[in-house]
C-alpha cells in the first residue's frame, strides 16, 4: 500500500520580486529544489508540483504516519525559513491499495487536516486509488467531446484535409496524453469507450454515418486503433528509457535487463528482456508499464529491436505497426462529392444493398428490378443511369488515354473507387468525373 501526498503550493516570494515577473516561477523552482534534503521519505518534483510518498502496510502504518508528519512539519519550517507560503488547501493525500477499508494516515499541514482523495489529477493524469483509470477516461472523453463538438457545425463545408489537420492538432492529443502510462490497466469497457470516440471522429471527418465499417474508416484515414497506438507509444517510451543517456539513473534502475545479463549464458532468447524481475503478485503490477511493455518488446521481431538510435527505432516501428498513408485520391473533389464518393467506397451509401446490410430497408433490390442495388450494379449495369454512365466512360477514356469500357470489371471498380495509379492531376480528374456522375444520377439526393 502506498500513500502519495500531493502539494500544489501557492507561493508568495518575499524577495523584492515584482508581482507578475517571470523571475517568480524561476525562484520558486530554485527554492523548492531544496525540499528533498529536509524529508526522510522520497519526494518528486515537476515545476512547482511536488509529491511526497511512502509505502506502508497495516502493521507499520503508525510508524509511517509519524515519518510523513515529520516530513510535512519540516516542509512547513522550510517554507518559513525561505519566506515561502504554501497553500494547504491544495494539498491532498491518496492511498493506493487493493484492500477495502484500509485506514489512511491522519496527517496535517499548516495546521489543517489533509483530506484523503479517491481520485486526484497529477500532471494531467487522474490517478485513482484502485489504479484503474475510469475517472481519467471520463475526463479525457469530456475534453475530447468539448473539442470535437464545434466541428459538427462546420464539417459539411470544410474539406477533409483541413478537418483532419484540425482534429490531429486539437482533439486527438486528448485521447493520447499519457496513454503509455495507463494502457495496461484500462478495462475493456474503458478501452472500447475510447475506440468509439475515435470512430465518432472518423465518421465526422469522412461525412459517413453510424454503422459504417470501423475497419473501413480507419483504412480510409490511415489510422490505427487506439489500442495499437498505445502499444506503439509504450514501445517508443521503453526504447527511450533503455537507450537515452539523459534518462535518470533511478528510472534506469527499474528497467529490466536482457536475459543474457541475468543468466550469464547463451540461450535462444538471450536478447529478450527479463519479465520476472522484480517478482509481482498482483495483476495491476503485471499490467503496469514496465512488465507489460517488456512482454510487448519481446514479441517484436529481432530486427525491429536492434536499433539503439531512437529515430531509427521509431522508423522501424512505424513501418511495422502504422498503416499505409491513404492515397490523396480519397480526398479529391468538392465536399459533397467527396462524401458521396467515400460512402460508395465504404458500402455505406443510400444504395439499397448498402442500406439493407444494416437493416435500414426491407429489400436490397434496385428500382430497375435487379435483385441487388450494390456498387457494381449501380456503376456499370443499372439501366436507370445509362446516359450518365456513357458520359462518364467517355470522359474517363479521354482522361486515362485508354478505352475504359474495355477494361476488366475489377480494374474498372478499383480505378473508380480507389483511383488510378497515375499522377495526381489524372487522379483528380477521375475523382471529379465519378462525382459528377453521382450528381447526374440524382440517386443520392434527399
mmCIF file of C-alpha atoms in Angstrom, residues 41-263:
data_model
loop_
_atom_site.group_PDB
_atom_site.id
_atom_site.type_symbol
_atom_site.label_atom_id
_atom_site.label_comp_id
_atom_site.label_asym_id
_atom_site.label_seq_id
_atom_site.Cartn_x
_atom_site.Cartn_y
_atom_site.Cartn_z
ATOM 1 C CA UNK A 41 10.770 9.968 2.548
ATOM 2 C CA UNK A 42 11.140 10.265 -1.211
ATOM 3 C CA UNK A 43 9.980 13.497 -2.807
ATOM 4 C CA UNK A 44 9.399 14.092 -6.502
ATOM 5 C CA UNK A 45 9.162 17.445 -8.294
ATOM 6 C CA UNK A 46 7.840 18.794 -11.532
ATOM 7 C CA UNK A 47 7.988 22.603 -11.731
ATOM 8 C CA UNK A 48 6.085 23.749 -8.608
ATOM 9 C CA UNK A 49 4.224 20.426 -8.211
ATOM 10 C CA UNK A 50 5.713 18.084 -5.637
ATOM 11 C CA UNK A 51 4.759 14.698 -4.230
ATOM 12 C CA UNK A 52 5.869 13.036 -1.014
ATOM 13 C CA UNK A 53 5.341 9.296 -0.912
ATOM 14 C CA UNK A 54 5.955 6.291 1.280
ATOM 15 C CA UNK A 55 4.983 2.617 1.114
ATOM 16 C CA UNK A 56 3.318 1.188 4.214
ATOM 17 C CA UNK A 57 1.326 -1.780 5.465
ATOM 18 C CA UNK A 58 -1.366 -2.074 8.149
ATOM 19 C CA UNK A 59 1.359 -3.287 10.520
ATOM 20 C CA UNK A 60 3.638 -0.251 10.200
ATOM 21 C CA UNK A 61 1.138 2.473 9.381
ATOM 22 C CA UNK A 62 1.686 4.283 12.701
ATOM 23 C CA UNK A 63 5.429 4.472 12.073
ATOM 24 C CA UNK A 64 4.955 5.730 8.509
ATOM 25 C CA UNK A 65 2.298 8.164 9.660
ATOM 26 C CA UNK A 66 4.789 9.693 12.099
ATOM 27 C CA UNK A 67 7.521 9.837 9.414
ATOM 28 C CA UNK A 68 5.237 11.580 6.936
ATOM 29 C CA UNK A 69 4.035 14.046 9.567
ATOM 30 C CA UNK A 70 7.643 14.883 10.491
ATOM 31 C CA UNK A 71 8.381 15.489 6.807
ATOM 32 C CA UNK A 72 5.364 17.768 6.492
ATOM 33 C CA UNK A 73 6.470 19.744 9.540
ATOM 34 C CA UNK A 74 9.952 20.010 8.042
ATOM 35 C CA UNK A 75 8.480 21.286 4.770
ATOM 36 C CA UNK A 76 6.442 23.867 6.667
ATOM 37 C CA UNK A 77 9.552 25.043 8.537
ATOM 38 C CA UNK A 78 11.490 25.151 5.278
ATOM 39 C CA UNK A 79 8.868 27.461 3.809
ATOM 40 C CA UNK A 80 9.023 29.784 6.805
ATOM 41 C CA UNK A 81 12.818 29.953 6.607
ATOM 42 C CA UNK A 82 12.753 30.843 2.906
ATOM 43 C CA UNK A 83 9.726 33.146 3.034
ATOM 44 C CA UNK A 84 7.539 30.729 1.052
ATOM 45 C CA UNK A 85 3.834 30.439 1.808
ATOM 46 C CA UNK A 86 2.281 27.066 0.955
ATOM 47 C CA UNK A 87 -1.420 26.773 0.167
ATOM 48 C CA UNK A 88 -2.502 23.951 2.478
ATOM 49 C CA UNK A 89 -5.981 23.800 0.904
ATOM 50 C CA UNK A 90 -4.437 22.440 -2.324
ATOM 51 C CA UNK A 91 -2.673 19.621 -0.502
ATOM 52 C CA UNK A 92 -4.265 16.180 -0.600
ATOM 53 C CA UNK A 93 -3.311 12.618 0.190
ATOM 54 C CA UNK A 94 -4.137 9.416 -1.632
ATOM 55 C CA UNK A 95 -3.653 5.789 -0.610
ATOM 56 C CA UNK A 96 -3.267 3.159 -3.338
ATOM 57 C CA UNK A 97 -4.387 -0.289 -2.252
ATOM 58 C CA UNK A 98 -6.381 -3.325 -3.355
ATOM 59 C CA UNK A 99 -7.629 -3.813 0.172
ATOM 60 C CA UNK A 100 -11.023 -2.495 1.186
ATOM 61 C CA UNK A 101 -11.463 -0.263 4.211
ATOM 62 C CA UNK A 102 -7.781 0.327 4.937
ATOM 63 C CA UNK A 103 -7.163 3.273 7.232
ATOM 64 C CA UNK A 104 -5.390 6.205 5.619
ATOM 65 C CA UNK A 105 -2.745 8.081 7.609
ATOM 66 C CA UNK A 106 -4.019 11.054 9.593
ATOM 67 C CA UNK A 107 -1.835 13.986 8.557
ATOM 68 C CA UNK A 108 -1.901 17.758 8.973
ATOM 69 C CA UNK A 109 -0.164 20.517 7.092
ATOM 70 C CA UNK A 110 -0.092 24.120 8.134
ATOM 71 C CA UNK A 111 -2.453 23.299 10.997
ATOM 72 C CA UNK A 112 -5.079 21.864 8.625
ATOM 73 C CA UNK A 113 -6.113 18.237 8.293
ATOM 74 C CA UNK A 114 -5.098 16.846 4.891
ATOM 75 C CA UNK A 115 -8.150 15.250 3.239
ATOM 76 C CA UNK A 116 -7.980 11.827 1.608
ATOM 77 C CA UNK A 117 -8.989 11.572 -2.027
ATOM 78 C CA UNK A 118 -10.083 8.606 -4.149
ATOM 79 C CA UNK A 119 -9.172 10.401 -7.382
ATOM 80 C CA UNK A 120 -6.539 13.055 -7.899
ATOM 81 C CA UNK A 121 -5.246 14.725 -11.044
ATOM 82 C CA UNK A 122 -1.476 14.902 -11.143
ATOM 83 C CA UNK A 123 0.211 16.493 -14.170
ATOM 84 C CA UNK A 124 -2.939 15.926 -16.221
ATOM 85 C CA UNK A 125 -3.326 12.251 -15.322
ATOM 86 C CA UNK A 126 -6.173 11.341 -12.976
ATOM 87 C CA UNK A 127 -4.961 8.679 -10.531
ATOM 88 C CA UNK A 128 -7.490 6.502 -8.694
ATOM 89 C CA UNK A 129 -6.846 4.575 -5.512
ATOM 90 C CA UNK A 130 -7.521 1.242 -7.248
ATOM 91 C CA UNK A 131 -5.159 2.158 -10.121
ATOM 92 C CA UNK A 132 -7.997 1.825 -12.599
ATOM 93 C CA UNK A 133 -8.447 4.734 -14.937
ATOM 94 C CA UNK A 134 -12.199 5.054 -15.342
ATOM 95 C CA UNK A 135 -12.179 8.591 -13.914
ATOM 96 C CA UNK A 136 -9.292 9.565 -16.182
ATOM 97 C CA UNK A 137 -11.125 8.170 -19.223
ATOM 98 C CA UNK A 138 -14.204 10.158 -18.179
ATOM 99 C CA UNK A 139 -12.098 13.328 -18.058
ATOM 100 C CA UNK A 140 -10.452 12.517 -21.391
ATOM 101 C CA UNK A 141 -13.759 11.934 -23.150
ATOM 102 C CA UNK A 142 -15.237 15.102 -21.682
ATOM 103 C CA UNK A 143 -12.366 17.210 -23.035
ATOM 104 C CA UNK A 144 -12.381 15.319 -26.337
ATOM 105 C CA UNK A 145 -16.110 15.836 -26.879
ATOM 106 C CA UNK A 146 -15.877 19.512 -25.996
ATOM 107 C CA UNK A 147 -13.120 19.932 -28.553
ATOM 108 C CA UNK A 148 -14.872 17.917 -31.232
ATOM 109 C CA UNK A 149 -18.372 19.372 -30.847
ATOM 110 C CA UNK A 150 -17.723 22.718 -32.629
ATOM 111 C CA UNK A 151 -16.591 20.813 -35.723
ATOM 112 C CA UNK A 152 -20.035 19.324 -36.303
ATOM 113 C CA UNK A 153 -21.453 22.671 -37.434
ATOM 114 C CA UNK A 154 -18.661 23.383 -39.925
ATOM 115 C CA UNK A 155 -17.711 19.867 -41.064
ATOM 116 C CA UNK A 156 -20.215 19.818 -44.006
ATOM 117 C CA UNK A 157 -18.421 22.805 -45.544
ATOM 118 C CA UNK A 158 -14.730 22.115 -44.854
ATOM 119 C CA UNK A 159 -12.534 19.779 -46.942
ATOM 120 C CA UNK A 160 -11.391 16.567 -45.304
ATOM 121 C CA UNK A 161 -7.708 17.565 -45.277
ATOM 122 C CA UNK A 162 -8.401 20.692 -43.235
ATOM 123 C CA UNK A 163 -10.713 18.843 -40.852
ATOM 124 C CA UNK A 164 -8.061 16.170 -40.396
ATOM 125 C CA UNK A 165 -5.415 18.780 -39.548
ATOM 126 C CA UNK A 166 -7.717 20.431 -37.014
ATOM 127 C CA UNK A 167 -8.577 17.088 -35.435
ATOM 128 C CA UNK A 168 -4.929 16.000 -35.251
ATOM 129 C CA UNK A 169 -3.845 19.243 -33.630
ATOM 130 C CA UNK A 170 -6.635 19.856 -31.128
ATOM 131 C CA UNK A 171 -8.720 16.717 -30.459
ATOM 132 C CA UNK A 172 -6.528 13.657 -30.928
ATOM 133 C CA UNK A 173 -3.959 14.674 -28.251
ATOM 134 C CA UNK A 174 -6.668 14.324 -25.599
ATOM 135 C CA UNK A 175 -7.026 10.633 -26.465
ATOM 136 C CA UNK A 176 -3.276 10.016 -26.337
ATOM 137 C CA UNK A 177 -1.990 12.061 -23.415
ATOM 138 C CA UNK A 178 -0.161 9.722 -21.000
ATOM 139 C CA UNK A 179 -1.607 6.698 -22.805
ATOM 140 C CA UNK A 180 1.666 4.783 -22.373
ATOM 141 C CA UNK A 181 1.225 5.058 -18.602
ATOM 142 C CA UNK A 182 -2.352 3.883 -18.197
ATOM 143 C CA UNK A 183 -2.673 1.498 -21.150
ATOM 144 C CA UNK A 184 -2.100 -1.792 -19.318
ATOM 145 C CA UNK A 185 -4.645 -1.107 -16.574
ATOM 146 C CA UNK A 186 -7.504 0.060 -18.787
ATOM 147 C CA UNK A 187 -10.603 -2.104 -18.517
ATOM 148 C CA UNK A 188 -12.026 -3.495 -21.749
ATOM 149 C CA UNK A 189 -15.057 -1.277 -21.268
ATOM 150 C CA UNK A 190 -12.991 1.924 -20.984
ATOM 151 C CA UNK A 191 -10.801 0.889 -23.912
ATOM 152 C CA UNK A 192 -13.940 0.414 -26.003
ATOM 153 C CA UNK A 193 -15.235 3.846 -24.965
ATOM 154 C CA UNK A 194 -12.050 5.441 -26.272
ATOM 155 C CA UNK A 195 -12.263 3.493 -29.541
ATOM 156 C CA UNK A 196 -15.866 4.632 -30.003
ATOM 157 C CA UNK A 197 -14.765 8.236 -29.554
ATOM 158 C CA UNK A 198 -12.193 7.862 -32.324
ATOM 159 C CA UNK A 199 -14.751 6.123 -34.542
ATOM 160 C CA UNK A 200 -17.139 9.005 -33.992
ATOM 161 C CA UNK A 201 -14.427 11.432 -35.091
ATOM 162 C CA UNK A 202 -13.698 9.280 -38.155
ATOM 163 C CA UNK A 203 -17.349 9.474 -39.212
ATOM 164 C CA UNK A 204 -17.297 13.230 -38.741
ATOM 165 C CA UNK A 205 -14.170 13.668 -40.874
ATOM 166 C CA UNK A 206 -15.402 11.430 -43.686
ATOM 167 C CA UNK A 207 -19.041 12.510 -43.620
ATOM 168 C CA UNK A 208 -20.246 8.941 -43.127
ATOM 169 C CA UNK A 209 -22.994 7.766 -40.812
ATOM 170 C CA UNK A 210 -23.346 5.339 -37.920
ATOM 171 C CA UNK A 211 -22.743 1.640 -38.595
ATOM 172 C CA UNK A 212 -20.144 2.389 -41.244
ATOM 173 C CA UNK A 213 -17.398 -0.230 -41.098
ATOM 174 C CA UNK A 214 -14.860 0.701 -38.422
ATOM 175 C CA UNK A 215 -12.045 -1.069 -40.261
ATOM 176 C CA UNK A 216 -13.018 0.725 -43.456
ATOM 177 C CA UNK A 217 -12.997 4.114 -41.730
ATOM 178 C CA UNK A 218 -9.532 3.531 -40.275
ATOM 179 C CA UNK A 219 -8.197 2.412 -43.651
ATOM 180 C CA UNK A 220 -9.805 5.447 -45.284
ATOM 181 C CA UNK A 221 -7.951 7.790 -42.913
ATOM 182 C CA UNK A 222 -4.780 5.761 -42.432
ATOM 183 C CA UNK A 223 -5.433 5.337 -38.690
ATOM 184 C CA UNK A 224 -4.569 2.584 -36.278
ATOM 185 C CA UNK A 225 -6.850 1.568 -33.456
ATOM 186 C CA UNK A 226 -6.125 3.465 -30.241
ATOM 187 C CA UNK A 227 -5.058 0.192 -28.623
ATOM 188 C CA UNK A 228 -2.364 -0.236 -31.296
ATOM 189 C CA UNK A 229 -1.302 3.387 -30.936
ATOM 190 C CA UNK A 230 -0.957 2.983 -27.174
ATOM 191 C CA UNK A 231 1.157 -0.128 -27.673
ATOM 192 C CA UNK A 232 3.404 1.734 -30.104
ATOM 193 C CA UNK A 233 3.771 4.665 -27.700
ATOM 194 C CA UNK A 234 4.726 2.276 -24.898
ATOM 195 C CA UNK A 235 7.408 0.668 -27.042
ATOM 196 C CA UNK A 236 8.822 4.053 -28.063
ATOM 197 C CA UNK A 237 8.989 5.172 -24.440
ATOM 198 C CA UNK A 238 10.523 1.839 -23.427
ATOM 199 C CA UNK A 239 13.265 2.269 -26.031
ATOM 200 C CA UNK A 240 13.969 5.802 -24.861
ATOM 201 C CA UNK A 241 14.209 4.725 -21.230
ATOM 202 C CA UNK A 242 16.635 1.938 -22.152
ATOM 203 C CA UNK A 243 18.912 3.838 -24.519
ATOM 204 C CA UNK A 244 18.662 7.585 -23.902
ATOM 205 C CA UNK A 245 21.681 8.698 -21.815
ATOM 206 C CA UNK A 246 19.655 11.616 -20.403
ATOM 207 C CA UNK A 247 17.307 9.253 -18.532
ATOM 208 C CA UNK A 248 17.973 9.490 -14.751
ATOM 209 C CA UNK A 249 19.621 6.522 -13.087
ATOM 210 C CA UNK A 250 16.730 5.952 -10.668
ATOM 211 C CA UNK A 251 14.491 5.289 -13.679
ATOM 212 C CA UNK A 252 17.021 3.086 -15.460
ATOM 213 C CA UNK A 253 17.308 1.050 -12.258
ATOM 214 C CA UNK A 254 13.717 -0.212 -12.615
ATOM 215 C CA UNK A 255 14.118 -1.198 -16.269
ATOM 216 C CA UNK A 256 14.670 -4.913 -16.993
ATOM 217 C CA UNK A 257 17.960 -6.444 -18.054
ATOM 218 C CA UNK A 258 18.497 -8.723 -21.012
ATOM 219 C CA UNK A 259 18.212 -12.381 -20.016
ATOM 220 C CA UNK A 260 21.823 -12.845 -21.073
ATOM 221 C CA UNK A 261 22.913 -10.396 -18.358
ATOM 222 C CA UNK A 262 20.757 -12.147 -15.745
ATOM 223 C CA UNK A 263 21.605 -15.742 -16.674
#
